[in-house]
Amino acid sequence: MRNLVLVVALSLSGAIVGARAPQYTPAAGTELLHRPLDQILDVNVRDGLVYYRALKGERGRLDRYIASLNVPAATYNAWSKPQQIAFWVNTYNAVILQTVINHYPIRARSASYPAVSIRQIPGYEQAPFRAAGRGVTLEQIEKTILPEFKEPRVYLALGRGAVGSGRLRSEAYTGDRLEKQLAELQQEFVTDRQMLRIDRLTGQMSVTPIISWREQEFIAAYDHADPTFAQRSPIERAILTFIKPALLPLETEFVQQNAFKVTFHEFDWRLNDLTGGRIE
């Protein structure tokens, strides 16, 4: 949180009462188009989790922001590559937020299956909307549009409405700050158990399946020559290259011994909802 403090109290009836917050001040470099999203995220996102109930109560700003994303194609084409990447990441994350609050509260499937998930919303990834002068879907952004930029770190920036996603930031992405923001995601990767779990005692390294979903892009970007790991698979070498700069000394020693097994753990699709309390 930068300049806003949100005080939220739950009454016995479950209503939320929000205290008046100081005036919002955008971070330096925040593009005018994305300032509404920047403010929404600053107020409603904490450590990657979202106050969906509060956001639903003030959804007008989010709806107006998403409508503003349908800029003319000529305007979009004139932007720099970082601006275009930031645009699609912000678009994806904003539409995910809108999708959740359109159906919020999402009910658990049954008492025997109490977990709440965005996947309980039928067809949300294929629902069409307009952005940059064309009709798109969330699925197209992730699988068709973003791959064109050959920057695999962006897949860790997509909120997906799930606990297992890369940590949703409390700020919008912008062209001027994109490299810094993606570098921070890469740095945080090794300390987030949803992303990486290293067990030195059992010789296990478990990695988010997000990497396996976009395997060829991570291989192309990070499968660098290292004779220590020459016998490992291309995706394992890519993972090691990706995480190595941020490892702690004991973790670096563990990796250099090259005696561990790499697996992909199950993605956690629980809704990243902070309204009802912190999800561990």
XYZ file of C-alpha atoms in Angstrom, residues 163-166 189 191-197 206-210 265-268 270 280:
23
model
C -4.390 -18.306 -4.616
C -1.958 -20.280 -6.790
C -1.347 -17.418 -9.201
C 1.628 -15.146 -9.078
C 9.280 -16.258 -6.930
C 10.067 -16.907 -1.424
C 6.474 -17.667 -2.449
C 5.486 -21.252 -1.628
C 2.819 -21.141 -4.303
C 5.643 -20.672 -6.794
C 8.573 -22.681 -5.418
C 9.143 -25.182 -2.614
C 8.473 -28.393 -6.428
C 7.528 -25.664 -8.919
C 4.276 -23.953 -9.887
C 2.572 -25.558 -12.886
C 2.371 -22.091 -14.470
C 2.842 -29.195 -7.670
C -0.907 -28.883 -8.097
C -2.221 -25.393 -8.835
C -4.285 -23.926 -5.996
C -9.071 -21.404 -4.318
C -2.812 -19.710 4.219
